[in-house]
Short mmCIF file of C-alpha atoms in Angstrom, two decimals:
data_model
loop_
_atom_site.label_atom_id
_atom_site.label_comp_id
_atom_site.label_asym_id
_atom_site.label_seq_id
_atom_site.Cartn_x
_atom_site.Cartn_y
_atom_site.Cartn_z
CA UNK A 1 107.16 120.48 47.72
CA UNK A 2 107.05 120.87 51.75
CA UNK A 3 104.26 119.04 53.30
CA UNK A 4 100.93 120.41 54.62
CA UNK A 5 99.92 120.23 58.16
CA UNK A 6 96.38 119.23 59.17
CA UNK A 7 95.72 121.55 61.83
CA UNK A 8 93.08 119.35 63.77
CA UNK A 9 96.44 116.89 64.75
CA UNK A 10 99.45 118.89 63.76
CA UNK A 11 100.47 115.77 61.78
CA UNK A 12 101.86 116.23 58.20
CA UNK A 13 99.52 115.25 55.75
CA UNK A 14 100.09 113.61 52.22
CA UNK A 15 101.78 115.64 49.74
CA UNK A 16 99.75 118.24 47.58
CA UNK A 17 101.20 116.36 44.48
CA UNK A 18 98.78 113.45 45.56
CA UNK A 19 94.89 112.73 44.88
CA UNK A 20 94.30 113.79 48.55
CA UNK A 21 95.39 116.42 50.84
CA UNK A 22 93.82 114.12 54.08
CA UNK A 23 95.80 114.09 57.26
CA UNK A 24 97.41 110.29 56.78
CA UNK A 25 96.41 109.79 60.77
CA UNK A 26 93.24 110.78 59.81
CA UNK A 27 93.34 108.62 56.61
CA UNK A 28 93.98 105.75 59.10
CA UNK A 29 91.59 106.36 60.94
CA UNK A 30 89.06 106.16 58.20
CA UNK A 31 88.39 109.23 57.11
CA UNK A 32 89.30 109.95 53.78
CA UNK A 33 86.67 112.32 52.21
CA UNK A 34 86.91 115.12 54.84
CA UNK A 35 89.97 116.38 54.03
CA UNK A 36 92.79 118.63 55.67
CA UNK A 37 90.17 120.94 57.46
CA UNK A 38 86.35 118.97 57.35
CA UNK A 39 87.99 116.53 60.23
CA UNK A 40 88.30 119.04 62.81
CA UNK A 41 84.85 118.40 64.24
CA UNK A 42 85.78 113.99 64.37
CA UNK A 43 89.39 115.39 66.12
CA UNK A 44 87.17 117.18 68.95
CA UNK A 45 85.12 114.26 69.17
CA UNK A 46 88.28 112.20 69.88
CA UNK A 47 89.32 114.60 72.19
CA UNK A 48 86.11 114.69 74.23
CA UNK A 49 85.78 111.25 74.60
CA UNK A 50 89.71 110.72 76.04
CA UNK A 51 88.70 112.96 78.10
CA UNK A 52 85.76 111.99 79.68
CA UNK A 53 87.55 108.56 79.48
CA UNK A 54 89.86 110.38 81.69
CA UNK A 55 87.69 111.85 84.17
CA UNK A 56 85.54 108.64 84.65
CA UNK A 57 88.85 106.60 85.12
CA UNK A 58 89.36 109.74 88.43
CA UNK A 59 86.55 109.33 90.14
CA UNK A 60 86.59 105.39 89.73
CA UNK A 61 90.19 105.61 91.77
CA UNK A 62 89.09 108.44 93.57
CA UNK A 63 85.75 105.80 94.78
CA UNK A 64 88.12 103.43 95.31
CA UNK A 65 90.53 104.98 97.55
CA UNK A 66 87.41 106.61 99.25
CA UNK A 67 86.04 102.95 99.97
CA UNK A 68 89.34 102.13 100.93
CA UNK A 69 89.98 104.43 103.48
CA UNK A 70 86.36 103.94 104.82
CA UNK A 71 87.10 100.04 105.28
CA UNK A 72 90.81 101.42 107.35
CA UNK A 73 88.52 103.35 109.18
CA UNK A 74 86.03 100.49 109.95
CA UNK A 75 88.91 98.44 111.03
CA UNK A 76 90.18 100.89 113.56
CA UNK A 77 86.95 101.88 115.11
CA UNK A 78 86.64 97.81 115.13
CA UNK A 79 90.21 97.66 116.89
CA UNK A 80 89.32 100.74 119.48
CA UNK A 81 86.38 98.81 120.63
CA UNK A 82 89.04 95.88 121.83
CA UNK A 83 91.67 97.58 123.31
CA UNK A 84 89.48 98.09 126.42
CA UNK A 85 89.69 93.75 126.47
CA UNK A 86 92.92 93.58 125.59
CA UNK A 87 93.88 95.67 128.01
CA UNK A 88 91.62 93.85 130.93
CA UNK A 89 93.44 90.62 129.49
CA UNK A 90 97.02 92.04 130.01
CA UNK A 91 96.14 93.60 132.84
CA UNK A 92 95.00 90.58 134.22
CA UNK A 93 98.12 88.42 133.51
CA UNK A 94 100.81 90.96 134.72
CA UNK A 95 102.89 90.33 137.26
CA UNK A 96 102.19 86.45 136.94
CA UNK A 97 105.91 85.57 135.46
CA UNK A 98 104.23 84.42 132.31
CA UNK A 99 102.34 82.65 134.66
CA UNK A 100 104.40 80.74 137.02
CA UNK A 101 103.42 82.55 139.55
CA UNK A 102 99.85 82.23 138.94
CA UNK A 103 97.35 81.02 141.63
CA UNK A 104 94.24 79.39 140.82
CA UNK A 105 92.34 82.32 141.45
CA UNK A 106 94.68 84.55 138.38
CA UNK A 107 94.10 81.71 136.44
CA UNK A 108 90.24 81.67 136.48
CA UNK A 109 90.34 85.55 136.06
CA UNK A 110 92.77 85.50 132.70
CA UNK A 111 90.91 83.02 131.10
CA UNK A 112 87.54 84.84 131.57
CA UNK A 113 89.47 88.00 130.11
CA UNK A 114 90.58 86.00 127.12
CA UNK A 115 87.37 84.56 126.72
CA UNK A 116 85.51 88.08 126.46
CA UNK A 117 88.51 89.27 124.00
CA UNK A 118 87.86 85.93 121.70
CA UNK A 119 83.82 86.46 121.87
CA UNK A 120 84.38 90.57 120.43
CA UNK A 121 87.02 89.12 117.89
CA UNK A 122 84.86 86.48 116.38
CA UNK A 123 86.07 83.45 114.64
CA UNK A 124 89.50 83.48 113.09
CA UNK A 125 90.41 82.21 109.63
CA UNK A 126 93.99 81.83 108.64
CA UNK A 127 93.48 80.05 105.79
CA UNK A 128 93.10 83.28 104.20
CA UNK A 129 95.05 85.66 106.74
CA UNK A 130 97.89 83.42 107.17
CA UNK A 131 100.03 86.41 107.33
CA UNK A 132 98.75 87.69 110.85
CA UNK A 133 101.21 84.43 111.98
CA UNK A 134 104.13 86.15 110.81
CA UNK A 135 107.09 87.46 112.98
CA UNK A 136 108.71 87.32 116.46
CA UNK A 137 105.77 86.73 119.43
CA UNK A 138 106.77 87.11 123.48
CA UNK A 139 105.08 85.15 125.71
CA UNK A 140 103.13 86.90 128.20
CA UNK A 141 101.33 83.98 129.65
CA UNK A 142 100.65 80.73 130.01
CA UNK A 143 98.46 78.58 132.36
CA UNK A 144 100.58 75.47 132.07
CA UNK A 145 103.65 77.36 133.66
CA UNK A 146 101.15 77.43 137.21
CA UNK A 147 102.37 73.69 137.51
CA UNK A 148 105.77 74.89 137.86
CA UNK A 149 108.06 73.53 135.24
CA UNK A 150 109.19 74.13 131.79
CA UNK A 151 106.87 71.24 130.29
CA UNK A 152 103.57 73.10 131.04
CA UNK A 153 101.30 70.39 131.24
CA UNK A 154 103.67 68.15 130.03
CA UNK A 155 106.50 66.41 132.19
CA UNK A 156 109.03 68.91 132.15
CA UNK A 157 112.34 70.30 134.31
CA UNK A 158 110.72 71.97 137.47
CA UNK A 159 111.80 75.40 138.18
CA UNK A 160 113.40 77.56 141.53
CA UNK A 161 113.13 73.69 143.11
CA UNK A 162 114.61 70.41 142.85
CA UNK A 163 117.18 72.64 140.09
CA UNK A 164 118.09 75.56 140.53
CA UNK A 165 116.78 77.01 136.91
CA UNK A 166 115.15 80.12 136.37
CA UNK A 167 112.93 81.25 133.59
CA UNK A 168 113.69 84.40 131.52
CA UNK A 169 111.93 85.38 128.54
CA UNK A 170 110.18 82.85 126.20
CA UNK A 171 109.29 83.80 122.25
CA UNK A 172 107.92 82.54 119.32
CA UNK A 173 109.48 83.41 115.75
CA UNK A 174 107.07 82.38 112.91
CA UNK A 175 107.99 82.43 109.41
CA UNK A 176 105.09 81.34 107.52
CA UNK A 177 106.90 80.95 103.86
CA UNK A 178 109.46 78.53 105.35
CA UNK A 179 106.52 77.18 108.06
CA UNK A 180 109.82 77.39 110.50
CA UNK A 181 108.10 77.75 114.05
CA UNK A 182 110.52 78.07 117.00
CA UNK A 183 110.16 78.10 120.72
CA UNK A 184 112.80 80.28 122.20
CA UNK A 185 113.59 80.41 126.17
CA UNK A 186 116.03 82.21 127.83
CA UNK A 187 116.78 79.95 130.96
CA UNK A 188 119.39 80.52 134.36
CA UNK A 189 121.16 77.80 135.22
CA UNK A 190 122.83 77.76 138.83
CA UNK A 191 125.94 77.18 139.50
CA UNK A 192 128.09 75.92 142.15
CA UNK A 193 129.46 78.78 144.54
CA UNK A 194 131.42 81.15 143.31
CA UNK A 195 130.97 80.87 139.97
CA UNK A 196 128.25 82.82 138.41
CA UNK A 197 124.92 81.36 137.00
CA UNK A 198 124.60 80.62 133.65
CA UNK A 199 122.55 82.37 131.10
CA UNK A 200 121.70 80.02 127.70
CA UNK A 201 118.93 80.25 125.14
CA UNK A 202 116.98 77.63 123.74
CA UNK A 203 115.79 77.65 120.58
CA UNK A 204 113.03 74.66 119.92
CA UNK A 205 113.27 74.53 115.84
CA UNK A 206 109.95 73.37 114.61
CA UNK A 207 107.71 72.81 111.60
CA UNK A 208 104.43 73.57 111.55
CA UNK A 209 101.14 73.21 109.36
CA UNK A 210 97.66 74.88 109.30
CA UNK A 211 95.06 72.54 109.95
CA UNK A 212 91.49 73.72 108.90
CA UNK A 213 90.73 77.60 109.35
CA UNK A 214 92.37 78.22 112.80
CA UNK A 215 94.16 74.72 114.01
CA UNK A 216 98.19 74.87 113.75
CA UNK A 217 99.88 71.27 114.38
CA UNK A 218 103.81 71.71 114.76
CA UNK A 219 106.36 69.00 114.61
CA UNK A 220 109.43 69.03 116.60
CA UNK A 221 113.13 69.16 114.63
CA UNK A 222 115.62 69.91 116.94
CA UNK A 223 116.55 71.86 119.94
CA UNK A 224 119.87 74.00 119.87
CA UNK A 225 121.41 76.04 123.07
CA UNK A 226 123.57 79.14 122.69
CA UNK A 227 124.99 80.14 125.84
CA UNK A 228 124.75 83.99 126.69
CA UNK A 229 126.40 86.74 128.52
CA UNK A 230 129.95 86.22 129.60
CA UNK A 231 130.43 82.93 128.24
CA UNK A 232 128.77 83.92 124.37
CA UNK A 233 131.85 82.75 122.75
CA UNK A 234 131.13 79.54 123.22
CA UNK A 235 129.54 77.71 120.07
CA UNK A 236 125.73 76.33 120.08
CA UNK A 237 124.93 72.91 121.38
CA UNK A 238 122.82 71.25 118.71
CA UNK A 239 120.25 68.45 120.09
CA UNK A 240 119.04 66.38 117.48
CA UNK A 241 115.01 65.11 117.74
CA UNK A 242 114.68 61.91 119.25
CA UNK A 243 113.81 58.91 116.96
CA UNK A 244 110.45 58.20 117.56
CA UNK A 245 110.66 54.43 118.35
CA UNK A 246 112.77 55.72 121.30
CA UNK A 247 110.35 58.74 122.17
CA UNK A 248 108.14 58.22 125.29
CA UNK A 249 104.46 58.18 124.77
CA UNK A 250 104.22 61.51 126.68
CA UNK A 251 106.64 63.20 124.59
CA UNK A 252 105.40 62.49 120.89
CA UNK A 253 107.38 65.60 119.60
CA UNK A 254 104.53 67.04 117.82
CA UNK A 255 101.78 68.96 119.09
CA UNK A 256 98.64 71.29 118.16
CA UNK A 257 96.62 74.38 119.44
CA UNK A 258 94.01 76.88 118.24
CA UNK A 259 94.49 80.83 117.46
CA UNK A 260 91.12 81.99 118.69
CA UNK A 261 92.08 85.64 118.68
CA UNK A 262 94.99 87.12 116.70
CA UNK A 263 95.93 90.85 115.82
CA UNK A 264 98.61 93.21 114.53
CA UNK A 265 99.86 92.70 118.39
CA UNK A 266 98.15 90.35 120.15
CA UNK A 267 97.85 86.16 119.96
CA UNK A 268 95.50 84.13 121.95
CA UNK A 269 95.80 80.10 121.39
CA UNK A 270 94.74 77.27 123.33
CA UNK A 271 96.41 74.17 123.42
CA UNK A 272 95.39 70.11 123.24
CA UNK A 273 95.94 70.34 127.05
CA UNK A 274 94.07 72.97 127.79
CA UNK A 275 96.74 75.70 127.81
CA UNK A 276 96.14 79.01 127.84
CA UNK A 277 98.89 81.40 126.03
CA UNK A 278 98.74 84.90 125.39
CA UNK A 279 101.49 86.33 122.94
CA UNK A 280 102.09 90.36 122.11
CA UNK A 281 104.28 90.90 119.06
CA UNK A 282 107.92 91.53 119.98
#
């Protein structure tokens, strides 16, 4: 004999030949005196409360993406009240050459623009936003350049002078999974008349490590030079790092500096000399 339905679940129900005619979902469930038709009323219950369940599971995402979109909102509103400093700051290192042609005058004025930027940003923590490191940086500025050579504070080539080099665009490319940080300059080299200067890029492979909450120590690898323009054809010139019994005391290949203000674009850090750098994302 065909099988009964229980009408509560649709599900067929145990043959009429047996002792019971109970829905066998409903028998699972517990039921087993209520029969095909008494378990309509524990069905709606079961129905009610999946869908309450339901409803109360909405409006928990629905708070949720409400609070989230109020933080977003708080974080703009947060970021619109610094773009009047960051644009002071940027305002006051343009035109400086990223700052080799600062006087001592621009250099007083950017550093009291970065300081009013790093006072509105507050303290930074990277041990727990590590990620705003990440990606390809230009250099903007930097108060070391104003002593005219590569070095910064540190002994260095000395450019448009005693050689006749001239400084193009400098980055830095951070890759925080691989803690690869690299210096990259694009330099001019002169060149005896009539042949054309020479453009090369230097890339300044380093490794670095967070120190504390907002201290970054990198340690020099290995410098390579890729020559540009007409003569790109030419394969890179790998420099390997010094041994460090041969390294001279000024030059111990390593070096640290704070982030005291860092965005989705823009990178303040002071060096152990004093230097002043301000980075935009490339």
């Amino acid at each position: 004999m065909a099988s009964l339905t229980c009408l509560p679940c649709t599900l067929p129900t145990v043959s009429p030949s047996s002792s019971s005619s109970s829905c066998t979902t409903c028998l699972v469930a517990g039921n087993p005196k209520r029969g095909r038709f008494g378990l309509k009323n524990s069905h709606r219950r079961q129905s009610f409360a999946l869908t309450t369940r339901a409803a109360v599971d909405g409006v928990s995402g629905a708070v949720d993406d409400v609070s989230s979109a109020a933080k977003g909102a708080v974080d703009d509103v947060t970021s619109l009240g610094r773009s009047p400093l960051k644009l002071k700051l940027l305002s006051a290192v343009a035109g400086l050459n990223n700052g080799l042609a600062a006087s001592e005058d621009d250099l007083r004025k950017a550093d009291a623009a970065a300081k009013e930027l790093e006072a509105a940003g507050g303290p930074v923590d990277l041990s727990t936003d590590l990620d705003k490191l990440q990606g390809r940086w230009k250099l903007v500025y930097s108060s070391a350049f104003s002593s005219r050579t590569l070095g910064g504070s540190r002994p260095g080539p000395p450019i448009g002078r005693l050689l006749p080099i001239s400084l193009g665009q400098v980055f830095q490319r951070i890759d925080i999974v691989s803690k690869d940080f690299d210096n990259i300059v694009e330099v001019q080299l002169g060149a005896p008349w009539p042949l054309p200067p020479i453009d090369v890029t230097a890339t300044l492979a380093h490794k670095f490590e967070l120190i504390g909450t907002a201290r970054v120590k990198i340690k020099f690898d290995k410098t390579t030079v890729k020559t540009t323009g007409s003569l790109s054809q030419l394969p890179p010139l790998e420099i390997p790092r010094i041994p460090d019994g041969l390294r001279p005391s000024s030059n111990p290949g390593s070096g640290e500096f704070e982030v005291t203000y860092v965005d989705t674009d823009t990178r303040i850090t002071r060096g152990d000399r004093d230097e002043l750098r301000v980075f935009v994302i490339a």
